[in-house]
C-alpha positions in Angstrom: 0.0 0.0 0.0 2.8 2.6 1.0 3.9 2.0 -2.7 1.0 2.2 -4.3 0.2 5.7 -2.2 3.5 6.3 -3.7 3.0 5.8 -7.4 0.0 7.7 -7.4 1.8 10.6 -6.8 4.4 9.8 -8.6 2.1 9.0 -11.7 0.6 13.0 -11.7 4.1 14.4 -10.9 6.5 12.4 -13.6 3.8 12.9 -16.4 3.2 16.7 -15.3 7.2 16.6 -15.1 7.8 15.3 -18.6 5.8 17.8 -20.4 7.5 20.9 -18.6 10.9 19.2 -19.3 9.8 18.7 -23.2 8.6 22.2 -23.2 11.9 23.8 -21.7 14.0 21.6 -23.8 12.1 21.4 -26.8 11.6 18.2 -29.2 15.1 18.5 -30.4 17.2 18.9 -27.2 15.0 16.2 -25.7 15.5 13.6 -28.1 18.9 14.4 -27.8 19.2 14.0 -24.0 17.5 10.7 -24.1 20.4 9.3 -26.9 23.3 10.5 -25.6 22.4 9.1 -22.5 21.5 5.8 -23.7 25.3 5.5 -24.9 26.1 5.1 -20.9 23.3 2.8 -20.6 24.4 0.8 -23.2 27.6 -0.5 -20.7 25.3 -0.4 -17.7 24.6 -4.1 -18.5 27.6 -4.8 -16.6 26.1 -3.6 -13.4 22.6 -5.3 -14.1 24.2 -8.7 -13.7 25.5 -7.9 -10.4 21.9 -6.0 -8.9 20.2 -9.8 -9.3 23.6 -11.4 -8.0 23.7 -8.9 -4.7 19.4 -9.0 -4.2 19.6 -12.9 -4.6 22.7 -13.0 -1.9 21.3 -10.8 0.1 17.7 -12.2 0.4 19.3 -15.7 0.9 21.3 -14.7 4.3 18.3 -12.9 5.7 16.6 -15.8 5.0 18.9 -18.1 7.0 18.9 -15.3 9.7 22.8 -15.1 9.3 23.6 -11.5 9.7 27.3 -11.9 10.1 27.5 -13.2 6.5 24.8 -11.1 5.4 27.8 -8.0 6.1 30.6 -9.9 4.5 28.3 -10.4 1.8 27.5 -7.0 1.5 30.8 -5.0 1.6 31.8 -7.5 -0.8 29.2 -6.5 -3.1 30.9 -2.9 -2.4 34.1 -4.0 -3.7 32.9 -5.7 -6.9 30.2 -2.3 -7.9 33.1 -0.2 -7.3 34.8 -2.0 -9.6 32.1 -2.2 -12.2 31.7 1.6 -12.0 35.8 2.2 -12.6 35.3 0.0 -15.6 32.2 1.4 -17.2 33.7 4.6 -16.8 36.4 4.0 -19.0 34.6 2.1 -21.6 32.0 5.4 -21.9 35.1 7.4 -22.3 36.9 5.3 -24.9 34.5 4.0 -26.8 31.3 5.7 -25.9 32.8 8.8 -27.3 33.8 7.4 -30.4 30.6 6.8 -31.2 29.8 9.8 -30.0 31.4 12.2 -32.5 31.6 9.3 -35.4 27.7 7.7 -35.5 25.4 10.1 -33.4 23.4 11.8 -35.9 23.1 15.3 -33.4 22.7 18.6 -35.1 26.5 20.5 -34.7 25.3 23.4 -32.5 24.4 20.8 -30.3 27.0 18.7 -30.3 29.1 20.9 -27.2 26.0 20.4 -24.9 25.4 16.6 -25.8 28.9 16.6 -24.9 28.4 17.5 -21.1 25.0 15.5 -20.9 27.5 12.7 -22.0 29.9 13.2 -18.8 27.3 14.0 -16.4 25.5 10.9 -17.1 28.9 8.7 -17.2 29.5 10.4 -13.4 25.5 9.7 -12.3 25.9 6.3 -13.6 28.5 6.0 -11.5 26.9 7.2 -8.4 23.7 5.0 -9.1 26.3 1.7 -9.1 27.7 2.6 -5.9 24.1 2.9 -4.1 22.7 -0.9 -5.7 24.3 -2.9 -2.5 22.2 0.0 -0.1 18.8 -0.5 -2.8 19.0 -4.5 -2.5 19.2 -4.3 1.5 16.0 -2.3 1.8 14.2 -4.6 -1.2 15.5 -7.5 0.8 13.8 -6.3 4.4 11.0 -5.3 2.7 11.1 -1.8 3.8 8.5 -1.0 0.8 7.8 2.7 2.8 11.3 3.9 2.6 11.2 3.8 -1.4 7.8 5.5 -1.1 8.8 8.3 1.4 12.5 8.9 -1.0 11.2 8.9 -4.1 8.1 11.6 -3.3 11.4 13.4 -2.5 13.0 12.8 -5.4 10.4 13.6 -7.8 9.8 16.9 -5.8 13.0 18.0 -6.5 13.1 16.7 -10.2 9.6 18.7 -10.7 11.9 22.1 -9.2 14.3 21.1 -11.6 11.8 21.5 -14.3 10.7 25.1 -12.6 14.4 25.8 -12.8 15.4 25.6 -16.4 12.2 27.0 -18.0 13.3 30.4 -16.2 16.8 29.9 -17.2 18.5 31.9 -20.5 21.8 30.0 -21.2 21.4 26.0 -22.8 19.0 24.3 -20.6 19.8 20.8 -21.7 23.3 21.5 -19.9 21.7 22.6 -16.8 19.0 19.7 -17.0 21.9 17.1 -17.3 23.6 19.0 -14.3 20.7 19.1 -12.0 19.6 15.9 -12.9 23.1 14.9 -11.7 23.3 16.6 -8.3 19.6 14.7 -7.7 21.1 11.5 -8.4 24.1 12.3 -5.6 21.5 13.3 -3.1 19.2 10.4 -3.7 22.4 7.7 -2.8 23.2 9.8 0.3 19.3 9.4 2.0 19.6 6.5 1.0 22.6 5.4 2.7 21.9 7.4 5.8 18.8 5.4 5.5 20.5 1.9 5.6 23.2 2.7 8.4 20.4 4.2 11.1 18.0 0.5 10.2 20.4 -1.8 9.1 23.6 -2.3 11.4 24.9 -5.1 8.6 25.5 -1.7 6.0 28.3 -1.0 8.2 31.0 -1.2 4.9 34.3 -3.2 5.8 37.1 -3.2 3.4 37.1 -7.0 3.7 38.5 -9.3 0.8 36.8 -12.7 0.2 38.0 -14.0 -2.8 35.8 -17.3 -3.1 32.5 -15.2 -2.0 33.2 -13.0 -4.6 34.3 -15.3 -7.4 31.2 -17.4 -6.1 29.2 -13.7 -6.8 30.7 -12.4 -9.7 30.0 -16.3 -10.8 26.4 -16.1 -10.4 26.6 -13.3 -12.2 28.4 -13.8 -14.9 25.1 -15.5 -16.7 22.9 -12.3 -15.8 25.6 -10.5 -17.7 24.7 -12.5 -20.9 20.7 -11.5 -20.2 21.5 -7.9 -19.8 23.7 -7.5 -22.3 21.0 -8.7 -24.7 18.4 -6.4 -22.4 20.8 -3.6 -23.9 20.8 -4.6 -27.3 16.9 -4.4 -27.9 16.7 -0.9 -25.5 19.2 1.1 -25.9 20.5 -0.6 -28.8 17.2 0.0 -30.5 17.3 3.8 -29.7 20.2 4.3 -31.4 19.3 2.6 -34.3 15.9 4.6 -34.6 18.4 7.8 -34.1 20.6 6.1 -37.0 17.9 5.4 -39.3 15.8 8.9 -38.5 16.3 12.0 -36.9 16.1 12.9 -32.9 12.7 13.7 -33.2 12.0 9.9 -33.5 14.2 9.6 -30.0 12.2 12.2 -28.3 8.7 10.1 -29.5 10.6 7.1 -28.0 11.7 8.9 -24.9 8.4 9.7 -24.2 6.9 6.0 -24.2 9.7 4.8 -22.2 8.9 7.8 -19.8 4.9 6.5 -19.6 6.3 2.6 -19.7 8.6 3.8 -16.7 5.5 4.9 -14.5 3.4 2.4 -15.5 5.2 -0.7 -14.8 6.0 0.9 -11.5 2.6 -0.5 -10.6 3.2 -3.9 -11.5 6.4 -3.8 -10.2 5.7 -2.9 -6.9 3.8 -6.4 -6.4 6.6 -7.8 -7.6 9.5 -6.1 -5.0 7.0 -7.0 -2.5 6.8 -10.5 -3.3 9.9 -11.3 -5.0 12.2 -11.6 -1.1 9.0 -13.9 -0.3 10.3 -15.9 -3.4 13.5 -16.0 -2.6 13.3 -16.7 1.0 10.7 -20.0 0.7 13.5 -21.5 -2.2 15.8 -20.7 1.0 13.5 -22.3 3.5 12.9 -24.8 1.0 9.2 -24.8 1.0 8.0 -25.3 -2.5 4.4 -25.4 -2.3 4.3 -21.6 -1.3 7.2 -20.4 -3.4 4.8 -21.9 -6.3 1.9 -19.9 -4.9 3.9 -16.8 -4.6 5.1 -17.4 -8.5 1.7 -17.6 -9.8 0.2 -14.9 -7.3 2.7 -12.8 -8.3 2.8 -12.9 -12.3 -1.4 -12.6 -12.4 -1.9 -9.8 -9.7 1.0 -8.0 -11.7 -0.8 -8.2 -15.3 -4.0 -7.4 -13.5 -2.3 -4.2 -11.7 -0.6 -3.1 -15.3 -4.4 -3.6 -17.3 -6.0 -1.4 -14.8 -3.6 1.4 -15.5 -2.5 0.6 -19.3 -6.3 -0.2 -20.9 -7.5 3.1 -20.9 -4.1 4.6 -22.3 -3.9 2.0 -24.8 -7.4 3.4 -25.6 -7.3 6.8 -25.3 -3.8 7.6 -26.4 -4.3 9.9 -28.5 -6.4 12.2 -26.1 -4.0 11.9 -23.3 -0.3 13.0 -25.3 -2.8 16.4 -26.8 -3.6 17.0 -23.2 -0.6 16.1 -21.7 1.7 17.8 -24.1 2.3 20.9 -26.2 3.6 19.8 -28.9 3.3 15.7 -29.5 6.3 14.3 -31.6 5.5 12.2 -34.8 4.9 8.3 -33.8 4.5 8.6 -30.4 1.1 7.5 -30.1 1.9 4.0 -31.9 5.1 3.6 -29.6 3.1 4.1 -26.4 0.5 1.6 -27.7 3.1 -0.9 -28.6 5.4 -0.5 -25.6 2.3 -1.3 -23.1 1.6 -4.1 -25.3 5.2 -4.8 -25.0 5.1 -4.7 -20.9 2.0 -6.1 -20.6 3.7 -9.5 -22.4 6.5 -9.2 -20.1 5.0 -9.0 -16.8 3.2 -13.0 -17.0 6.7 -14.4 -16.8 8.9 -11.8 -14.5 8.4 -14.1 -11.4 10.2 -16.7 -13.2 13.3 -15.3 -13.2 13.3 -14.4 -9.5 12.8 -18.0 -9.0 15.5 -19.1 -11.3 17.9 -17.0 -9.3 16.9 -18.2 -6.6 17.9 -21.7 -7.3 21.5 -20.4 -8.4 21.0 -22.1 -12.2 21.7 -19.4 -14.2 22.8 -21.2 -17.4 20.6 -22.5 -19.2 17.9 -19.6 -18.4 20.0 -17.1 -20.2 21.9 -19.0 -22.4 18.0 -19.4 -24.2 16.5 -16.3 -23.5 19.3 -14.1 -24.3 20.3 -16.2 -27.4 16.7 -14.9 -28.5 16.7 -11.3 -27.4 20.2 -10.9 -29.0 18.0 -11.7 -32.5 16.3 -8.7 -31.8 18.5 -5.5 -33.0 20.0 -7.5 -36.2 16.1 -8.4 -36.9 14.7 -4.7 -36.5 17.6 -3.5 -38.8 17.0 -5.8 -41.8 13.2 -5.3 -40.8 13.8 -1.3 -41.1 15.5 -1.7 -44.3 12.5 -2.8 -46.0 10.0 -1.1 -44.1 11.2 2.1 -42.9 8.9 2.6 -40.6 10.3 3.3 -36.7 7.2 0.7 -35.2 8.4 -2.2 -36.3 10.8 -2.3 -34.4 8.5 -2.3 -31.5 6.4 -5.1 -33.4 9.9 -7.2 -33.6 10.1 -7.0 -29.9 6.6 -7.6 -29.1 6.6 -10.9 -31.3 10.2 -12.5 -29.6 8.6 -11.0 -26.1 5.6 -13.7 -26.5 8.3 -16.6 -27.7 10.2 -16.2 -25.3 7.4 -16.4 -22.3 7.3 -20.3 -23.5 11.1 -20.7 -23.4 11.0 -19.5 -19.6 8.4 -21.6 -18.8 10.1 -24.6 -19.9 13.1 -24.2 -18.5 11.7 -22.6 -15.1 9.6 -25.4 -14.3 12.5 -27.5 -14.6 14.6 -26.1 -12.0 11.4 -25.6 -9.4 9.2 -28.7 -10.4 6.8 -26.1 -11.4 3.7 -27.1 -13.6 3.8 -25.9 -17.1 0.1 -26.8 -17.8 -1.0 -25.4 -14.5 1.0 -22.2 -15.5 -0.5 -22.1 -18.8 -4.1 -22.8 -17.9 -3.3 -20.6 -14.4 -1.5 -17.6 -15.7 -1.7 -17.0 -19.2 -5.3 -18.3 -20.3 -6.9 -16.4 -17.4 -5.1 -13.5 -18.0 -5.6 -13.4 -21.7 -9.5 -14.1 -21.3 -9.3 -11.2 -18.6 -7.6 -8.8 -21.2 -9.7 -9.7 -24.5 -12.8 -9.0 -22.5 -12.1 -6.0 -21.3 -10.6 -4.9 -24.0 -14.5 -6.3 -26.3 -16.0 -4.4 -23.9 -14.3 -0.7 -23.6 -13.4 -0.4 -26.9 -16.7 0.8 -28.4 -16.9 3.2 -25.7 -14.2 5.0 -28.0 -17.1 5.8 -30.7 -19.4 7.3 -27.7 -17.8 9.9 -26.3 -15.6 12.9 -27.7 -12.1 13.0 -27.5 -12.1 15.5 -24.8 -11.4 15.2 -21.0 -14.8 14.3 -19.9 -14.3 11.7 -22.6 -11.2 10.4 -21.4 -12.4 10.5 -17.6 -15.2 8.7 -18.2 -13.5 6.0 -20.2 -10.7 5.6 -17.6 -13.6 5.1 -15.3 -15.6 2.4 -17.0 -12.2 0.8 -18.2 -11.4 0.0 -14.1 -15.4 -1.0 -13.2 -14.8 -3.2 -16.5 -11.2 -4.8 -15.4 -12.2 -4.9 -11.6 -15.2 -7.2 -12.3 -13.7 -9.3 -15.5 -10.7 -10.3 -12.9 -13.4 -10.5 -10.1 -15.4 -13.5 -12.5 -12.8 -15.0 -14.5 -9.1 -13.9 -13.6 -9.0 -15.4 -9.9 -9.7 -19.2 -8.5 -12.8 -19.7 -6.5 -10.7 -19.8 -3.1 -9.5 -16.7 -4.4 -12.6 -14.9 -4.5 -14.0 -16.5 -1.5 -10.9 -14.8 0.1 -12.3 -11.7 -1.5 -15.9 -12.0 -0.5 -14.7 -12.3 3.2 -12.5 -9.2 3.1 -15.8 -7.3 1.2 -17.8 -8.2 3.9 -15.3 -7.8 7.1 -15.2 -3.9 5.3 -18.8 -3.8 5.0 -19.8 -5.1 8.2 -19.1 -1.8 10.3 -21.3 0.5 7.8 -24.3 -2.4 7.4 -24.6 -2.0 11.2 
């Protein structure tokens, strides 16, 4: 709940946010901020592997209850980020600016600003590395509140930001990239003061334990392979739109990533909530409820992400001329297709928490990567013969839905976990839950205007219409007996 409080703040600030910063940037200097800083991002795979290695070690010990490992375990994970962040830095200095100044298609008067967004990205994504090992400890004790009382403060100050640069007469994308920057480095101090008043085991040690970390860096060496392909088809794909088009095309893209951002914030914060739970019965080894938690978790997830992506999948169009002042070329069809995208995604996420926490890595990524690496050479044959900046989104969409099968399979392997109860489960209620919903809202479209009483009331028959589709077909009947209990523990008070 303290998330969820959270995100709906969140939801009215970062969209109210994104159109002042599109505004005081303009289209341009927008799409250019969101490139340049996707050539950091592109290394930052390095440091993916090693969030699920440090969560999964983490989780594990606090499972056991062993809090002198649990310390060892985390200064080590210290040591190896701070190496991580000494090496990404030098490969976004060497051969991030390379391609920089020899494949970036910027305009030249631009090029001495995208320069600086350049470093102060390369030093934020430096700061963000360092704070992971602090971010896994609070996701670990399940201290959901903390991330909802920091991040109102963060969005608070990125909303001044905003405030800041629109009254500003020198090159506001500089000053945006610096701000932005000085946010980052106050976020990872609350959050360390945070972890060293509730957590005595953040106490950092220099400590050297070679087998823990070769044992770590082990573990993580097959995440490495799954975000490296993770990279490929994001920020890969953004700089092959910027490639193939112009920066307006970026700033389109920038924007759906901005709206995918806060909406699979929703879906994810089931997931953070459950996912120690996960991690903690594979440690405990009691199956039968880490099989409960896996299916719990990947329907109440999609359910949580249709409520809020429906009636912007719907009403797309009406929301970006409301939301913004000037809507970029495409970006209606890449918010449509990303939601699509994440809504595909979100029936198999459990599955990798519960592959992690088994340890057997291998084969999991070995497949799935081998897939998503198909991705960016795909989309560029696929945008030489049809130049047209959604299909790449389609190409993702369609290896998104093959590779939900390839999870399964090799998933239920490691946990003895029931394909055919997944399918039948997990993806056939869900599906039956989203094509009704979606039968039903649709037409609504041809009823009302495209105006905000329009959109309001859509939004509003879109959640009576998902509530009660999940209510009748999306849960088990113990399920909604559960429900029906709740309903009428709430109701008792007002009946009497």
């Amino acid at each position: 709940m303290f998330l969820y409080l959270r995100m709906l703040v969140l939801l009215v600030v970062g969209l109210y946010t994104s159109r002042l910063t599109l505004v005081a940037l303009g289209v341009s200097d927008y799409g250019v901020y969101n490139v340049v800083g996707g050539i950091v991002s592109m290394f930052v795979f390095i440091n993916y592997a090693m969030i699920n290695s440090t969560q999964r070690y983490i989780t594990i010990e606090l499972g056991r209850e062993d809090y002198k490992r649990l310390n060892l375990i985390f200064s080590t994970s210290i040591n190896i980020h701070a190496i991580i962040s000494l090496i990404i830095i030098l490969l976004s200095e060497t051969i991030g600016l390379w391609f920089f100044y020899n494949k970036m298609n910027i305009p030249p008067d631009r090029m001495t600003a995208a320069f600086w967004v350049l470093q102060f990205s390369v030093v934020s994504c430096f700061v963000t590395i360092m704070s992971v090992p602090y971010n896994a400890l609070i996701i670990a004790n399940e201290k959901m509140s903390a991330f909802a009382y920091l991040s109102l403060i963060d969005a608070a100050l990125k909303l001044l930001v905003v405030y800041l640069i629109i009254n500003y007469n020198g090159d506001r994308l500089i000053l945006y990239g610096l701000l932005i920057l000085i946010i980052t480095v106050f976020d990872r101090i609350l959050y360390g003061q945070y972890c060293r008043r509730k957590f005595p085991e953040s106490e950092y040690h220099f400590m050297i334990d070679k087998p823990l970390m070769v044992e770590m860096t082990k573990f993580a060496s097959w995440n490495l392979l799954g975000n490296l392909s993770y990279v490929c088809y994001t920020q890969g794909l953004n700089l092959l739109l910027n490639v193939f088009f112009n920066p307006v095309v970026n700033a389109a893209r920038g924007i759906a990533v901005q709206i995918q951002s806060v909406v699979s914030n929703f879906s994810y914060n089931i997931e953070n909530a459950i996912k120690p739970q996960i991690t903690k019965s594979y440690a405990q080894e009691d199956m039968k409820r880490m099989h409960t938690l896996i299916f719990l978790s990947a329907r109440l997830s999609f359910y949580v992400l249709l409520l809020i992506s429906l009636p912007i999948i719907l009403e797309t169009d009406t929301i970006l001329n409301l939301w913004l002042v000037e809507v970029p070329e495409h970006t209606a069809n890449f918010v449509q297709l990303t939601l699509l995208y994440l809504l595909s995604e979100t029936l198999t996420n459990p599955l990798l928490t519960a592959a992690q926490a088994t340890g057997e890595m291998r084969n999991y990524q070995l497949s799935v990567s081998l897939l998503c690496f198909f991705i960016l050479p795909i989309s560029y044959l696929a945008l030489l013969f049809l130049p047209y900046p959604e299909i790449v989104f389609v190409v993702c969409l369609v290896f998104s839905v093959i590779t939900q099968f390839v999870k399964l399979w090799i998933v239920g392997k490691l946990v003895h976990l029931s394909i055919f109860n997944y399918l039948c489960e997990v993806f056939l209620r869900t599906m039956i839950v989203f094509l009704c919903a979606f039968l039903l809202t649709y037409p609504a479209l041809y009823v009302l205007e495209d105006n905000i009483i329009g959109l309001l009331v859509v939004s509003l028959y879109c959640c009576i219409v998902v509530f009660i589709m999940v209510y009748v077909l999306g849960i088990k009947r113990e399920e909604r007996q559960f429900v029906n209990r709740k309903l009428m523990f709430y109701l008792k008070p007002l009946r009497s």
